[in-house]
Tab-separated table of C-alpha atoms in Angstrom:
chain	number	residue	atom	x	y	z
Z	789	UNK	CA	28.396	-135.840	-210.272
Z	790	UNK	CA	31.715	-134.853	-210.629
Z	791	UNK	CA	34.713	-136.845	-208.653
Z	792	UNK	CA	35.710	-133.105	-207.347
Z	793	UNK	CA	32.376	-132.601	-206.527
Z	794	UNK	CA	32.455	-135.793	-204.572
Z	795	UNK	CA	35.885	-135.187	-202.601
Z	796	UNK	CA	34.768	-132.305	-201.717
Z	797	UNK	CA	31.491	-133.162	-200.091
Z	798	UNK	CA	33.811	-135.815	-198.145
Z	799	UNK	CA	36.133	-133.150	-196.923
Z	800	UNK	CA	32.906	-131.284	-195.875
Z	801	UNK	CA	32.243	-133.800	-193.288
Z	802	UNK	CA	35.821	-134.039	-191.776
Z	803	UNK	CA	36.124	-130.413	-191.365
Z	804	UNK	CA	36.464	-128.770	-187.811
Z	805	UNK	CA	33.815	-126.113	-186.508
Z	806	UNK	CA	35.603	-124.915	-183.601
Z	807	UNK	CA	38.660	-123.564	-185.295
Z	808	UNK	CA	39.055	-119.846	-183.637
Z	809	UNK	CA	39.892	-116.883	-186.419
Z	810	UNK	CA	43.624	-116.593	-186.030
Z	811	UNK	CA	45.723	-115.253	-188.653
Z	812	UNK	CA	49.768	-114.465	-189.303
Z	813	UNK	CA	50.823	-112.366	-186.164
Z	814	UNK	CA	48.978	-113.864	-183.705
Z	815	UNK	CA	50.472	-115.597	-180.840
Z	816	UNK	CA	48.619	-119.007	-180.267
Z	817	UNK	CA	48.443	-121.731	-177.840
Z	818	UNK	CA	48.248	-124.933	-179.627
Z	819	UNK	CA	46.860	-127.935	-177.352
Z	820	UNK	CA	48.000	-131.722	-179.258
Z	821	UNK	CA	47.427	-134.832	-178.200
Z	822	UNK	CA	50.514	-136.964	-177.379
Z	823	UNK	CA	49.880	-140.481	-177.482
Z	824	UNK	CA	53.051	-142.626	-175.895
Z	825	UNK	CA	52.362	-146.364	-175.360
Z	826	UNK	CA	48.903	-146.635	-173.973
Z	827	UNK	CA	49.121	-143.175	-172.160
Z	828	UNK	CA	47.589	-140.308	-173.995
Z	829	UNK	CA	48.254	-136.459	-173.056
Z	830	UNK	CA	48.004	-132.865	-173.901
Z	831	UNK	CA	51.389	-131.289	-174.755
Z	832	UNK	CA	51.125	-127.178	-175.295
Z	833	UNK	CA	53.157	-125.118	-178.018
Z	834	UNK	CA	53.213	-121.617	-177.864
Z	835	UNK	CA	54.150	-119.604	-180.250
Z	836	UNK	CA	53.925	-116.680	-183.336
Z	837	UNK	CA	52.079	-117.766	-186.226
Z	838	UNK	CA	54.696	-117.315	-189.139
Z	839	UNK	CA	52.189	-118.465	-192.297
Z	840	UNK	CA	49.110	-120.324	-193.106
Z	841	UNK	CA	48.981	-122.434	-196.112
Z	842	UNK	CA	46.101	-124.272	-198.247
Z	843	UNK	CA	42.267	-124.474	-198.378
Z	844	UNK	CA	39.958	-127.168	-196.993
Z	845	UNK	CA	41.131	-129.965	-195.152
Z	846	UNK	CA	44.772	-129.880	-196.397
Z	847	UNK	CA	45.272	-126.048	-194.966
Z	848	UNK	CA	48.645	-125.647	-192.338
Z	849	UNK	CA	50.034	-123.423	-190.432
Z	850	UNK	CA	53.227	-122.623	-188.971
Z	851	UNK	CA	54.144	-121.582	-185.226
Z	852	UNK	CA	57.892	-120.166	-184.300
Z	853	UNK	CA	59.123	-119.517	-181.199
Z	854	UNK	CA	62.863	-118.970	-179.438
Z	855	UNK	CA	63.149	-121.850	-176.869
Z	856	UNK	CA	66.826	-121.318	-174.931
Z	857	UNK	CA	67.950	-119.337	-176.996
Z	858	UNK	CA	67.391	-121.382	-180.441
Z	859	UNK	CA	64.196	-120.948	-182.833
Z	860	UNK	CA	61.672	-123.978	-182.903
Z	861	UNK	CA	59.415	-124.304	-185.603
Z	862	UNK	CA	56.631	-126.370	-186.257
Z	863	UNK	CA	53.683	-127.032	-189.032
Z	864	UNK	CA	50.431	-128.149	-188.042
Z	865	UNK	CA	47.611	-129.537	-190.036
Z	866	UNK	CA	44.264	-127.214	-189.109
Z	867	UNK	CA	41.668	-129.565	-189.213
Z	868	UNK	CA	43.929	-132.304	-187.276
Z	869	UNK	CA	41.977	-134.935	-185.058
Z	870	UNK	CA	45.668	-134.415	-182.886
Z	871	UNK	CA	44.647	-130.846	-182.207
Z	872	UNK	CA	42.232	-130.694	-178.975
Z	873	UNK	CA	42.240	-127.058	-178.617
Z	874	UNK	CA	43.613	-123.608	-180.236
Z	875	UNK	CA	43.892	-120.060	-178.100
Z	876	UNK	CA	44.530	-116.831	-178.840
Z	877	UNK	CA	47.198	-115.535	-176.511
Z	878	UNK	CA	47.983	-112.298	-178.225
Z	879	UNK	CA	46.639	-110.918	-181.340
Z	880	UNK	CA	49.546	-109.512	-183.919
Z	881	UNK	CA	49.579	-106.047	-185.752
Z	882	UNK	CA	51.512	-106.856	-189.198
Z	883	UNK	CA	50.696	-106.161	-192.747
Z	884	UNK	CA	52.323	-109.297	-194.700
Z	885	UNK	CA	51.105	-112.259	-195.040
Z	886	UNK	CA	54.002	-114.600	-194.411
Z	887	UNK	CA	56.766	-113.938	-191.619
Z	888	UNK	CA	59.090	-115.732	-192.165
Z	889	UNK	CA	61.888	-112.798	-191.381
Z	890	UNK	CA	61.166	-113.553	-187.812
Z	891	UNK	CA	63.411	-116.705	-188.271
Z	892	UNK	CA	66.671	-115.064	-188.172
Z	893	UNK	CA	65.691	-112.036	-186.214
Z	894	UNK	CA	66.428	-111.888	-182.434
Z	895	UNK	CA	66.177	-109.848	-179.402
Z	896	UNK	CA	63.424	-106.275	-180.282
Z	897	UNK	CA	63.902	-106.925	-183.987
Z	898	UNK	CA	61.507	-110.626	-183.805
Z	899	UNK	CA	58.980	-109.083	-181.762
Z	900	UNK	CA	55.781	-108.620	-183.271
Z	901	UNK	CA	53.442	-105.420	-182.354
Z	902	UNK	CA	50.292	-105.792	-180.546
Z	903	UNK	CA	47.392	-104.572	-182.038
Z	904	UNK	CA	45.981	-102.811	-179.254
Z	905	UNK	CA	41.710	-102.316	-178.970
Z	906	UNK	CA	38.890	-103.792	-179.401
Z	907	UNK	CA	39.463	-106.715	-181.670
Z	908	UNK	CA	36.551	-108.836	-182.647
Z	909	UNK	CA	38.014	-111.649	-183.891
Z	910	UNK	CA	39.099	-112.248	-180.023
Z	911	UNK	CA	35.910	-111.070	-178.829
Z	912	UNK	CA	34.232	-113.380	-180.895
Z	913	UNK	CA	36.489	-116.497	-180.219
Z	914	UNK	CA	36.187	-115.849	-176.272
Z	915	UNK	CA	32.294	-115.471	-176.282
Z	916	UNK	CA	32.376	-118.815	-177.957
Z	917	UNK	CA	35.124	-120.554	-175.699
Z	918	UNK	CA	32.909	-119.323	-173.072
Z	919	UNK	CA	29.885	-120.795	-174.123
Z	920	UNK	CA	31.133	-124.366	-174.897
């Protein structure tokens, strides 16, 4: 057996199942876990998905969003034990894969379009948040 072979049967194991199908566009609720002495809470980030990055266990993703007035931007690991949940606020109609234009847009111009109808990547993710 090959040592890829190997890592990648470990990765198999470590790999989340409930990971909704989001994609660049989207506008997602991210749910972490905040741990601050021996306290440990949910914090929420809400945002525009901007790019997604990697394969396997080392894919990311990026969220932006204008918070008083300047742009916040963070990376997340997908298939993070500090993620407890992912939702799918709004689901984005663009046609390139990375946005990261929206980071020095403002007011109409760093909107993104809705795509508007029956989407079944949302259908799908809410008949399966629904029966969890």
């Amino acid at each position: 057996m090959k040592q890829c072979q190997v890592i990648q049967e470990l990765e198999a194991g470590l790999l989340k199942s409930n990971i909704p199908d989001f994609r660049v566009g989207d506008t997602v609720s991210i749910h972490t876990r905040i741990i601050e002495g021996d306290k440990e809470r949910l914090q929420v980030f809400t945002g525009t998905v901007i790019a997604r990055k990697g394969a396997g266990l080392s894919e990311t993703f990026s969220i932006y969003r204008v918070s008083y007035g300047s742009g916040m931007e963070r990376v997340f690991m997908l298939h993070s034990p500090k993620i407890a949940k992912i939702d799918i606020i709004k689901v984005g109609k663009v046609r390139k894969g990375k946005l990261y234009y929206l980071r020095g847009a403002s007011g109409k111009a760093a909107k993104v379009k809705e795509y508007i109808g029956p989407n079944k990547r949302v259908v799908a993710a809410q008949a399966n948040a629904s029966a969890k």
